[in-house]
XYZ file of C-alpha atoms in Angstrom:
778
model
C 111.711 111.304 134.594
C 108.499 113.131 135.067
C 105.350 112.397 132.789
C 105.029 114.267 129.638
C 102.709 117.166 130.736
C 102.829 118.348 127.281
C 100.971 115.819 125.123
C 101.477 117.898 121.834
C 104.941 118.718 122.096
C 107.685 116.370 120.441
C 111.274 116.025 120.245
C 112.987 117.652 117.376
C 116.044 116.188 115.419
C 117.693 119.506 115.787
C 118.224 119.007 119.570
C 119.869 115.457 119.008
C 123.203 114.362 118.425
C 123.525 111.821 115.615
C 125.889 108.930 115.165
C 128.806 110.011 113.113
C 131.295 106.986 113.781
C 130.314 103.334 114.105
C 132.526 100.369 114.299
C 130.742 97.233 112.881
C 133.245 94.756 114.426
C 133.053 96.010 118.196
C 129.450 97.552 117.889
C 130.896 100.722 119.191
C 129.048 103.928 118.075
C 129.575 107.644 118.784
C 126.954 110.475 118.860
C 128.482 113.908 119.800
C 130.173 113.254 123.098
C 128.247 110.050 123.727
C 129.526 106.695 123.245
C 127.411 103.564 123.341
C 126.714 99.952 121.928
C 124.638 99.496 118.971
C 123.413 96.272 117.098
C 121.702 95.791 113.711
C 120.866 92.184 113.376
C 118.960 90.052 110.545
C 116.345 87.579 111.385
C 114.625 84.825 109.560
C 111.259 85.717 107.397
C 112.401 89.371 106.896
C 112.911 90.687 110.580
C 115.448 93.328 111.530
C 116.135 94.490 114.845
C 118.061 97.836 115.774
C 119.007 98.527 119.400
C 121.421 100.821 121.394
C 122.637 99.899 124.900
C 124.217 102.097 127.647
C 124.000 101.223 131.143
C 124.743 104.776 132.318
C 121.643 106.232 130.140
C 119.028 103.409 130.079
C 118.267 100.459 132.028
C 117.952 97.220 130.189
C 114.809 96.797 128.230
C 112.294 96.732 131.155
C 109.364 95.367 128.929
C 107.097 92.887 130.789
C 106.170 91.381 127.130
C 108.820 88.867 125.761
C 108.337 89.001 121.894
C 108.377 85.782 119.842
C 111.418 86.679 118.204
C 112.420 84.774 114.864
C 115.806 83.317 114.859
C 118.774 85.001 113.600
C 119.621 84.671 109.974
C 123.166 83.307 109.036
C 122.870 85.487 105.778
C 123.173 89.213 107.367
C 120.730 91.504 105.234
C 121.620 94.767 107.115
C 124.225 97.036 105.620
C 125.892 99.615 107.905
C 128.068 102.284 106.916
C 130.437 103.984 108.898
C 128.310 106.684 110.063
C 125.591 104.161 110.914
C 123.956 104.709 107.655
C 121.426 101.713 107.458
C 120.015 99.629 104.609
C 117.897 96.649 105.102
C 117.971 94.582 101.936
C 115.736 92.082 100.456
C 117.072 88.506 99.241
C 118.405 90.219 96.078
C 120.282 92.616 97.949
C 118.212 95.616 96.922
C 117.611 98.273 99.593
C 114.069 97.826 101.279
C 114.493 100.423 104.012
C 117.009 103.009 104.361
C 118.107 105.586 107.143
C 118.406 109.334 106.576
C 122.062 109.711 105.361
C 123.779 111.107 108.599
C 120.682 110.730 110.654
C 120.055 107.220 111.356
C 120.064 107.414 115.031
C 120.296 110.128 117.708
C 120.277 110.599 121.182
C 119.529 113.478 123.438
C 119.717 112.675 127.185
C 117.657 109.622 127.823
C 115.596 110.305 124.471
C 116.585 108.598 121.128
C 115.308 108.689 117.711
C 115.523 106.884 114.197
C 114.843 108.512 111.237
C 114.079 106.562 107.677
C 113.425 107.565 104.147
C 110.008 106.936 102.735
C 108.550 107.292 99.089
C 106.839 110.568 98.289
C 103.386 108.458 97.998
C 104.167 106.695 101.303
C 101.004 105.678 103.454
C 100.940 104.996 107.030
C 98.460 102.960 108.967
C 98.056 101.318 112.429
C 99.372 103.111 115.468
C 96.659 101.692 117.565
C 94.025 103.440 119.290
C 94.558 107.011 117.740
C 90.857 108.147 117.174
C 91.782 110.533 114.639
C 88.811 109.688 112.469
C 90.789 108.027 109.446
C 92.879 105.002 108.963
C 95.604 106.436 106.816
C 97.963 108.623 109.020
C 100.134 110.891 106.930
C 101.160 114.082 108.548
C 100.665 112.970 112.271
C 102.893 113.696 115.246
C 101.834 111.564 117.996
C 102.741 110.377 121.494
C 102.234 107.104 123.169
C 101.133 107.587 126.650
C 98.246 105.985 128.250
C 95.902 108.641 129.694
C 92.675 108.692 131.636
C 90.888 110.746 128.736
C 87.916 112.037 130.838
C 90.233 112.926 133.735
C 93.299 114.319 131.761
C 91.440 116.457 129.163
C 88.511 119.013 129.552
C 85.168 117.799 128.453
C 85.032 120.409 125.698
C 88.058 118.441 124.155
C 86.887 114.955 124.417
C 83.262 115.488 123.871
C 83.253 115.834 120.118
C 87.108 116.389 118.991
C 89.661 113.793 118.678
C 92.042 113.471 121.681
C 95.551 112.084 121.458
C 97.111 110.423 123.238
C 94.219 108.194 124.296
C 94.106 105.077 126.821
C 96.140 102.597 124.594
C 99.684 102.701 123.557
C 100.739 100.563 120.506
C 103.886 102.186 118.990
C 103.426 100.265 115.587
C 103.112 101.893 112.237
C 102.483 99.861 108.959
C 104.088 101.830 106.065
C 103.471 101.405 102.318
C 106.491 102.728 100.386
C 108.200 101.911 97.180
C 105.439 99.291 96.515
C 106.279 97.267 99.749
C 104.861 97.077 103.153
C 107.102 97.694 106.252
C 106.188 97.419 109.690
C 108.032 99.392 112.547
C 107.581 98.580 116.130
C 109.289 100.212 119.101
C 109.573 97.602 121.773
C 109.830 100.022 124.770
C 107.254 100.471 127.424
C 108.457 104.140 127.984
C 107.315 107.152 126.355
C 107.366 106.708 122.625
C 106.617 109.071 119.588
C 106.032 109.174 116.103
C 106.157 111.715 113.050
C 104.901 110.792 109.495
C 105.463 112.932 106.433
C 102.646 114.665 104.747
C 100.020 117.332 105.463
C 97.251 116.882 108.087
C 95.337 120.252 107.245
C 93.639 120.023 110.622
C 96.804 120.754 112.554
C 98.670 122.985 109.902
C 97.970 126.729 109.795
C 101.609 127.789 109.036
C 104.476 126.308 107.015
C 106.602 125.747 109.986
C 103.797 123.328 111.624
C 104.232 120.715 108.775
C 105.870 117.152 109.787
C 109.149 116.119 108.725
C 109.484 114.706 105.287
C 111.123 111.688 107.027
C 109.532 109.081 109.230
C 110.677 109.647 112.731
C 110.446 106.838 115.578
C 111.642 107.524 118.818
C 111.586 107.293 122.735
C 111.829 110.104 125.475
C 113.067 107.236 127.848
C 113.557 103.563 128.023
C 116.393 101.490 126.096
C 116.008 102.198 122.438
C 114.912 98.940 120.544
C 113.306 98.843 117.162
C 111.864 95.922 115.256
C 111.467 96.213 111.506
C 109.778 93.746 109.020
C 108.450 93.402 105.430
C 105.982 92.087 103.382
C 104.441 92.309 99.954
C 101.047 93.111 101.221
C 99.507 94.558 104.448
C 97.957 90.990 105.326
C 101.328 89.307 105.452
C 102.922 92.309 107.219
C 99.991 92.051 110.073
C 100.482 88.314 110.519
C 104.008 89.180 111.055
C 103.437 91.622 113.650
C 100.721 89.254 115.482
C 103.379 86.613 115.517
C 105.846 88.832 116.826
C 103.755 90.248 119.775
C 101.444 87.413 120.247
C 98.150 86.279 118.552
C 94.912 86.340 120.480
C 94.024 82.914 122.330
C 90.659 81.619 121.048
C 88.322 83.090 123.561
C 85.172 81.369 124.741
C 82.152 81.491 122.457
C 79.836 83.136 124.734
C 82.191 86.416 124.992
C 81.396 87.136 121.063
C 77.806 87.490 121.765
C 75.954 90.698 122.612
C 76.744 92.235 126.278
C 74.670 94.357 128.358
C 76.206 96.841 131.022
C 75.507 100.035 132.726
C 77.016 101.947 135.642
C 74.401 101.566 138.316
C 73.609 97.827 137.884
C 74.500 96.746 141.280
C 73.762 92.849 141.977
C 71.166 90.097 142.073
C 67.976 92.267 141.802
C 69.165 94.059 138.453
C 70.846 90.874 137.051
C 67.685 88.831 137.392
C 65.594 91.395 136.072
C 67.715 91.903 133.036
C 67.652 87.904 132.599
C 63.847 88.102 132.932
C 63.733 91.228 130.454
C 65.921 89.495 127.637
C 63.950 86.219 127.769
C 60.743 88.055 127.634
C 61.675 90.188 124.553
C 63.565 87.167 122.929
C 66.690 89.139 122.608
C 70.273 87.140 123.017
C 72.589 88.300 125.721
C 75.681 86.265 126.838
C 76.641 88.534 129.668
C 75.384 91.198 132.000
C 78.178 93.624 133.357
C 78.541 95.183 136.777
C 80.281 98.629 137.410
C 81.286 99.857 140.911
C 77.918 99.603 142.614
C 78.453 95.746 143.450
C 81.429 96.551 145.516
C 81.405 97.156 149.292
C 82.438 100.861 149.112
C 84.662 100.518 145.985
C 86.750 97.813 147.653
C 88.404 95.784 145.046
C 87.765 91.994 145.511
C 84.995 92.749 148.108
C 81.384 92.293 147.318
C 78.741 94.266 149.123
C 76.729 91.550 150.972
C 73.137 93.516 150.258
C 73.933 92.969 146.483
C 74.408 89.337 146.500
C 72.313 88.140 149.594
C 73.117 84.353 149.114
C 76.314 84.830 147.514
C 77.125 85.326 143.767
C 76.869 81.510 143.160
C 73.139 81.688 144.259
C 72.570 84.321 141.680
C 74.500 82.403 138.979
C 72.191 79.538 139.658
C 69.032 81.413 138.835
C 70.313 82.720 135.629
C 69.986 81.261 132.060
C 72.896 78.898 132.126
C 74.368 80.622 129.018
C 74.711 84.034 130.599
C 77.779 85.274 132.461
C 78.119 87.991 135.138
C 81.206 90.291 134.570
C 82.204 92.683 137.249
C 84.613 95.406 137.286
C 88.144 95.454 139.046
C 89.831 98.459 139.491
C 93.711 98.324 140.523
C 93.358 101.173 143.097
C 93.241 99.431 146.664
C 91.742 101.415 149.550
C 94.350 102.234 151.933
C 92.351 101.144 155.069
C 93.695 99.285 157.829
C 91.446 96.102 158.684
C 90.850 95.794 154.974
C 91.946 92.449 154.117
C 93.358 93.126 150.685
C 95.175 96.186 151.743
C 96.622 94.381 154.927
C 98.029 91.526 152.922
C 99.455 93.895 150.192
C 101.055 96.024 152.738
C 102.485 93.331 154.418
C 103.945 91.770 151.352
C 105.227 95.136 150.051
C 103.525 94.745 146.617
C 102.336 98.509 146.034
C 104.166 101.169 144.267
C 106.393 103.553 146.154
C 107.077 107.239 146.109
C 110.339 108.878 146.570
C 109.975 109.173 150.307
C 109.986 105.413 150.551
C 106.111 105.016 151.512
C 103.387 103.601 149.578
C 102.435 106.079 146.760
C 98.672 107.238 147.392
C 96.088 108.402 144.714
C 92.523 109.407 145.211
C 90.108 107.488 143.106
C 86.538 105.643 143.903
C 87.454 104.222 147.532
C 89.111 107.528 148.344
C 92.927 107.289 149.186
C 94.142 104.340 147.465
C 97.274 102.478 146.770
C 98.441 100.481 143.615
C 99.796 97.261 142.825
C 103.337 97.317 141.239
C 102.740 95.012 138.400
C 106.156 95.099 137.300
C 107.037 92.947 140.274
C 106.322 89.079 139.665
C 105.561 88.878 143.295
C 102.672 91.689 143.076
C 101.507 89.691 140.039
C 101.392 86.518 141.944
C 99.611 88.435 144.828
C 96.908 89.779 142.448
C 96.270 86.662 140.762
C 95.590 84.952 143.996
C 92.826 87.196 144.811
C 91.678 86.947 140.774
C 91.517 83.046 141.382
C 89.116 83.588 144.507
C 87.137 86.203 142.646
C 86.594 83.820 139.882
C 85.769 80.898 142.014
C 82.970 82.921 143.818
C 80.959 82.725 140.568
C 81.821 85.545 138.400
C 82.216 84.479 134.797
C 84.907 87.025 133.628
C 86.458 90.525 134.648
C 86.580 93.744 133.283
C 89.644 95.705 134.443
C 89.062 99.476 134.264
C 91.161 102.483 135.595
C 94.388 100.746 134.643
C 95.836 103.736 132.730
C 96.563 103.893 135.658
C 94.367 106.579 136.655
C 95.330 108.201 140.142
C 92.468 110.892 140.155
C 93.345 114.509 140.844
C 96.922 113.333 142.330
C 99.845 113.774 139.856
C 101.210 110.328 139.110
C 104.804 111.289 138.928
C 105.659 110.029 142.517
C 103.974 106.717 141.509
C 107.371 104.573 141.116
C 108.186 101.045 140.377
C 110.572 98.354 141.308
C 110.233 99.333 144.968
C 110.884 102.970 144.155
C 114.007 102.416 142.033
C 112.483 102.987 138.465
C 110.366 106.283 137.407
C 106.721 106.275 136.667
C 107.333 107.267 132.942
C 109.334 104.040 132.225
C 106.533 101.751 133.111
C 103.192 103.699 132.862
C 102.083 102.311 129.373
C 102.681 98.602 130.575
C 100.639 98.845 133.741
C 97.560 97.672 132.546
C 99.312 94.585 130.735
C 100.655 93.691 134.157
C 97.321 93.671 135.566
C 96.087 91.687 132.614
C 98.697 89.112 133.031
C 97.892 88.807 136.697
C 94.294 88.652 136.414
C 94.311 86.176 133.395
C 96.802 83.936 135.656
C 94.306 83.950 138.496
C 91.529 82.944 136.241
C 93.487 80.107 135.033
C 94.302 78.989 138.495
C 90.597 78.965 139.235
C 89.378 77.131 136.157
C 92.309 75.542 134.207
C 90.243 73.822 131.822
C 88.045 76.976 130.669
C 89.320 79.770 128.393
C 89.291 82.891 130.241
C 87.712 86.168 129.376
C 89.103 89.615 130.387
C 88.293 93.152 129.171
C 90.726 95.956 129.570
C 90.508 99.861 129.125
C 94.062 100.402 128.857
C 97.039 98.566 127.544
C 100.114 98.150 125.371
C 101.734 96.060 122.984
C 101.114 92.184 123.836
C 97.617 92.921 125.168
C 96.408 90.722 122.793
C 97.806 87.613 124.680
C 95.847 88.436 127.533
C 92.644 90.615 127.217
C 90.064 91.985 124.738
C 89.946 95.786 124.744
C 87.137 98.459 124.535
C 88.389 101.883 123.413
C 87.434 103.769 126.485
C 84.731 106.124 127.512
C 82.958 107.783 124.728
C 79.834 110.068 124.108
C 76.485 109.119 122.742
C 76.877 111.479 119.557
C 77.730 111.347 115.958
C 81.415 112.123 116.373
C 82.039 108.963 118.355
C 79.868 106.899 116.097
C 81.833 108.104 113.065
C 85.299 107.737 114.564
C 84.497 104.025 116.102
C 85.049 102.396 112.519
C 88.477 103.722 111.891
C 89.690 103.426 115.479
C 88.800 99.846 115.749
C 90.522 99.138 112.559
C 93.800 101.052 113.521
C 93.868 98.680 116.590
C 93.311 95.590 114.515
C 96.289 96.432 112.269
C 98.276 97.225 115.350
C 98.218 93.835 116.870
C 94.913 94.284 119.226
C 92.116 92.495 117.193
C 89.625 91.879 119.719
C 88.258 95.195 120.400
C 84.990 97.336 120.104
C 83.786 100.674 121.552
C 80.845 101.259 124.024
C 77.906 100.789 121.495
C 75.476 103.665 121.772
C 77.933 105.733 123.863
C 78.995 105.802 127.595
C 78.254 109.200 128.476
C 74.990 111.381 127.248
C 71.744 110.010 125.714
C 71.529 107.953 122.724
C 68.327 108.803 121.187
C 66.255 106.158 119.046
C 67.939 106.854 115.709
C 71.373 107.151 117.094
C 71.125 103.933 118.960
C 69.862 102.085 115.774
C 72.726 103.314 113.721
C 75.238 102.688 116.384
C 73.934 98.999 116.953
C 73.880 98.319 113.374
C 77.498 99.744 112.774
C 79.009 97.451 115.690
C 76.957 94.301 115.018
C 79.830 92.515 113.479
C 82.663 94.025 115.452
C 84.857 91.754 117.698
C 83.451 93.076 121.090
C 79.785 94.016 121.297
C 78.762 95.688 124.160
C 76.391 98.468 125.045
C 77.454 100.416 128.052
C 75.953 103.678 129.471
C 76.754 105.870 132.597
C 74.771 106.361 135.553
C 73.275 109.651 134.674
C 72.204 108.788 130.899
C 68.845 107.402 129.606
C 68.397 103.770 130.060
C 69.690 101.909 127.006
C 68.389 98.347 127.052
C 66.344 97.649 124.182
C 63.010 97.426 125.778
C 63.512 101.034 127.020
C 62.993 102.400 123.597
C 59.856 102.847 121.282
C 58.533 99.579 120.186
C 59.526 100.406 116.447
C 63.174 101.111 117.758
C 63.117 98.096 119.987
C 62.385 95.791 117.061
C 65.264 97.040 114.972
C 67.842 96.924 118.042
C 66.641 93.328 118.648
C 67.027 92.515 115.002
C 70.579 93.839 115.098
C 71.303 91.647 118.043
C 69.778 88.764 116.607
C 71.678 89.182 113.443
C 74.993 89.263 115.498
C 73.957 86.030 116.886
C 73.167 84.401 113.497
C 76.803 85.301 112.396
C 78.460 83.785 115.620
C 79.635 80.602 113.749
C 81.292 83.081 111.129
C 82.935 85.297 114.020
C 84.275 82.382 115.703
C 85.985 80.924 112.663
C 87.567 84.293 112.317
C 88.914 84.012 115.944
C 90.100 80.342 115.050
C 92.273 82.160 112.188
C 93.543 84.792 114.450
C 95.079 82.232 116.899
C 96.238 80.368 114.238
C 97.431 82.852 111.666
C 97.135 86.275 112.943
C 94.616 87.580 110.712
C 92.478 90.391 112.384
C 88.676 89.788 112.629
C 87.608 93.304 111.010
C 90.174 95.149 108.611
C 90.065 98.041 106.174
C 89.480 97.199 102.727
C 93.071 97.821 101.689
C 93.830 94.945 103.780
C 92.200 92.282 101.202
C 92.252 94.375 98.224
C 95.720 95.917 97.597
C 94.701 99.147 96.133
C 96.471 102.552 97.593
C 93.172 104.434 97.054
C 91.354 102.322 99.659
C 93.762 103.395 102.231
C 91.348 106.630 102.509
C 88.021 104.442 102.914
C 87.256 105.156 106.602
C 83.539 104.197 106.686
C 83.502 100.736 105.296
C 85.407 97.532 106.500
C 85.688 93.879 105.781
C 84.742 91.245 108.381
C 87.064 88.393 107.694
C 87.610 87.691 103.999
C 83.951 87.432 102.749
C 81.766 90.053 104.468
C 81.939 93.846 103.674
C 80.051 96.319 105.858
C 79.344 99.966 105.014
C 77.299 101.131 107.974
C 75.405 104.483 108.314
C 77.602 106.622 110.627
C 75.263 109.555 111.195
C 71.676 110.491 111.678
C 69.249 111.676 109.253
C 70.918 109.802 106.410
C 68.737 108.205 103.775
C 71.589 107.277 101.272
C 75.308 106.710 101.127
C 78.061 106.095 98.877
C 79.480 102.340 99.053
C 82.825 101.403 97.517
C 82.873 97.762 96.470
C 86.406 96.764 95.585
C 88.023 94.077 93.225
C 87.086 92.840 90.025
C 84.055 90.567 90.840
C 80.360 91.187 91.821
C 79.105 91.699 95.534
C 75.940 90.307 96.756
C 73.700 92.695 98.806
C 72.212 91.313 101.836
C 69.743 94.036 102.221
C 68.021 93.696 98.626
C 69.341 90.270 97.458
C 70.822 91.639 94.369
C 74.402 91.420 92.650
C 76.310 94.579 92.241
C 79.147 95.223 90.202
C 82.275 96.455 91.707
C 82.841 100.068 91.787
C 81.094 103.028 93.733
C 77.525 103.010 94.083
C 75.012 105.361 95.726
C 72.515 103.423 97.991
C 69.437 104.110 99.824
C 69.641 103.426 103.653
C 66.487 103.658 105.328
C 66.670 103.223 109.217
C 66.239 99.436 109.082
C 69.005 99.042 106.441
C 72.827 98.751 106.838
C 74.472 97.694 103.656
C 76.195 94.350 104.085
C 77.554 92.472 101.143
C 79.088 88.823 100.506
C 82.237 88.630 98.184
C 81.977 86.502 95.101
C 82.814 83.098 96.151
C 82.282 83.670 99.945
C 81.526 80.901 102.407
C 79.981 82.287 105.502
C 78.732 79.858 108.154
C 75.742 81.284 110.233
C 72.798 79.938 112.572
C 69.947 78.482 110.654
C 67.381 80.492 112.431
C 67.494 84.316 113.733
C 68.365 83.498 117.207
C 65.995 84.740 120.449
C 68.172 83.125 122.995
C 71.842 82.308 123.450
C 72.096 78.769 122.099
C 74.449 78.088 119.237
C 75.021 74.737 117.592
C 78.254 74.984 115.758
C 77.659 71.329 114.508
C 74.658 72.042 112.327
C 75.371 75.418 110.478
C 74.091 76.893 107.401
C 77.029 77.481 104.909
C 76.265 80.692 102.743
C 77.798 80.177 99.443
C 77.849 83.395 97.411
C 78.327 82.626 93.684
C 77.013 85.094 91.256
C 75.654 83.741 87.656
C 78.458 82.560 85.470
C 81.052 82.936 87.978
C 84.169 80.895 87.177
C 86.316 81.393 90.478
C 87.529 79.096 93.192
C 87.222 79.346 96.929
C 88.054 76.929 99.667
C 87.206 77.824 103.406
C 87.681 75.470 106.581
C 84.785 75.221 109.002
C 85.681 74.289 112.666
C 83.380 73.130 115.621
C 84.267 72.493 119.189
C 82.784 72.817 122.476
C 83.145 76.914 122.636
C 84.361 76.895 126.084
C 87.404 74.787 127.234
C 90.845 74.014 126.001
C 89.858 70.380 124.907
C 90.158 71.452 121.055
C 93.834 71.763 121.653
C 93.810 67.989 122.574
C 92.077 67.231 119.212
C 88.500 67.490 120.609
C 87.521 69.639 117.293
C 85.928 68.717 114.117
C 86.463 70.362 110.795
C 85.404 70.237 107.322
C 86.346 72.164 104.066
C 84.083 73.787 101.525
C 85.212 73.737 98.108
C 83.564 76.160 95.538
C 84.635 76.023 91.914
C 82.381 78.033 89.558
C 78.976 76.762 90.397
C 79.998 73.482 92.219
C 80.245 73.272 95.902
C 81.657 70.248 97.827
C 81.839 69.656 101.593
C 84.355 67.292 103.145
C 84.840 66.474 106.829
C 88.533 66.205 107.520
C 88.423 65.880 111.485
C 85.732 64.400 113.608
C 87.130 65.023 117.139
C 84.079 66.719 118.134
C 81.719 64.438 116.252
C 79.923 64.568 112.881
C 79.277 67.930 111.183
C 75.941 68.338 109.343
C 76.058 71.632 107.413
C 73.193 73.004 105.232
C 74.747 74.758 101.975
C 72.560 77.824 100.683
C 73.285 79.867 97.758
C 71.072 82.789 96.409
C 68.127 82.290 94.263
C 69.209 82.821 90.665
C 72.674 81.441 91.044
C 72.483 77.696 90.067
C 74.865 75.720 92.130
C 75.383 71.968 92.164
C 76.265 70.666 95.692
C 78.327 67.559 95.639
C 77.185 65.138 98.157
C 73.772 66.454 98.917
C 71.166 64.335 100.321
C 68.136 65.508 98.111
C 66.546 68.091 96.120
C 66.835 71.939 97.105
C 64.586 73.852 99.282
C 63.737 77.363 99.783
C 65.433 79.066 103.000
C 64.078 82.443 104.351
C 67.058 84.446 105.635
C 66.597 87.618 107.486
C 69.316 90.254 107.436
C 69.303 94.166 107.577
C 66.311 94.979 105.230
C 63.762 92.527 103.882
C 63.890 88.742 104.203
C 65.745 86.932 101.322
C 65.012 83.617 99.491
C 68.088 81.365 99.249
C 67.779 77.832 97.986
C 69.479 75.207 100.176
C 70.289 71.536 100.516
C 71.505 69.184 103.066
C 74.635 67.184 102.984
C 74.397 63.479 103.180
C 74.725 62.102 106.705
């Protein structure tokens, strides 16, 4: 099947034959003239699976991702009528989800679709990387097909308008309907699509353009496979999704710091100068990134000798020991006899074929290139061998790019898989996933005791197991600044929690105010990297005016001050599946909050309402729930509700929830050191508060897998009204010595303190605040 050249055209139910006859005993279904097998199974914990099979139409599911499927339930909670009318039931036998009568499942050639009824007030969230500027996605038709946005669309589209589809495909939607939450995941790496009821007035100028009044989920090719699961709240639903597709393995602590990148950094000379400047200005930076310039003629896995005269290890030995070098890796291999990587891959037949039986050739950075067929285990093993060598040479991580896959001006239709037997469209969306799997495996072979870090541009469902994601090439303007929040939140709700944009924008020039606002907005995002293109102005903090440099440095230092808290959130992601950043509706189940696109929670305790534009001096802030919030810019408690706040350039409203327990570093860091054993635990207790909170704090070496062997220390902070208590519960990493701090004016009794309280200066966005603090007995 050819790639879908019409990105904004979608299959319509009128062209489909829907099942009219279904035999539950045999699973035989009839739709028009077609017969095939259909199954509807119940699984434990509220999971359901719907699938169709017909070897004459669809290959068996070709996904590289093996879902962590819950066991089947002996108590079937799927009710199926003779026309395949479906009802998924709760434990009391009440329907949670129902198909559209007479239109449960339809086929049209290789294409298929499911139709479901939803309530009139239904809300739709997720869909991964959609970049539509909002988190609630009613009235949307969308396709899931990984694109190279800057190559596949004209600049007048992507410069300052929403583009769909983008680099990343996650065909998942979370639906609030009938007071419950329902998740729908199309487990199919082929071309998938969705249509949600409602009116998106930016797309509707005639009545016939309105979307269906039903939820439509479908595939243009590939074996139909739909997972459905339910929960009483969005948090429970998201944890179920993450458990199904794979939680994010705990990353190394250094990967959560600030990263500096630019197309143009070449090798040792640039790296050592960056190292010197960050030390000179007292700005933390845990990684410097290299784009194409470090390569020998853009040949993957081949370093230009002039860039590292003494080898990569020699350069690493001269760096701050807490700073990594992260180079780019593209999948395109230069087609050149005598080039070791090409000769070896050609001999082992690991590259994609075309219809003529020869290697498919695209044109990207090295010129004519061939592409590893990552659907083949042999190709992934081949790539991982080179990735192992690459990691052992001294590089600290990898950035896998152009894996949409980008083929330049060459039509990818003829890029075939499984040695030419399977069409491009069947595997395109999981091409990056295969590259991530192979790269991570190579890194594990190189350093089996160390947690690897990989960043990817493209990907699909399951990428969470292997790689972090940045949201692709963007532009230094207000449009991309505004949309970075809903885009990141959409991915977080779709099983890709470790993500973030190019801070400041990749293309174009970020002026002083825009860069400050962008740095502030993203300072608590899961991934935090400044990256810019070759032609743009220099965006390192010291290339801005002194006053701007001071504000950029402060935002970066504040990021590093919060690293203990962010690290706890990643521990929680690995264990439970909670995202690091999430929309307000995640923690506060109020339907009205689904329309809040410019605020977000960082974990359960911190709310950020950044300024997403230039020239702003005030903004509205919604503080949800029923308890007060502590403003880290002013040191004042604010009641829940809507507020109009001043936001001078040095301010980006940041709040702590009542009862919050937030671990931070004691001082505002000026380098990359993090002491997880000696945190300050901010306990935000408003006067006369009578609530209760309990939070666990963990410390380990931040780098190895030893924590899985018990080399981790844990403690619990219990807050009840004005009393706080610390109990260390595990000592595999040694004793923990936290300091408990609380806002001045909020009397707190700390059980087990070693002495009288003292004043603590804490700098956040705004003025320095006085907190009271006490050290616990040791």
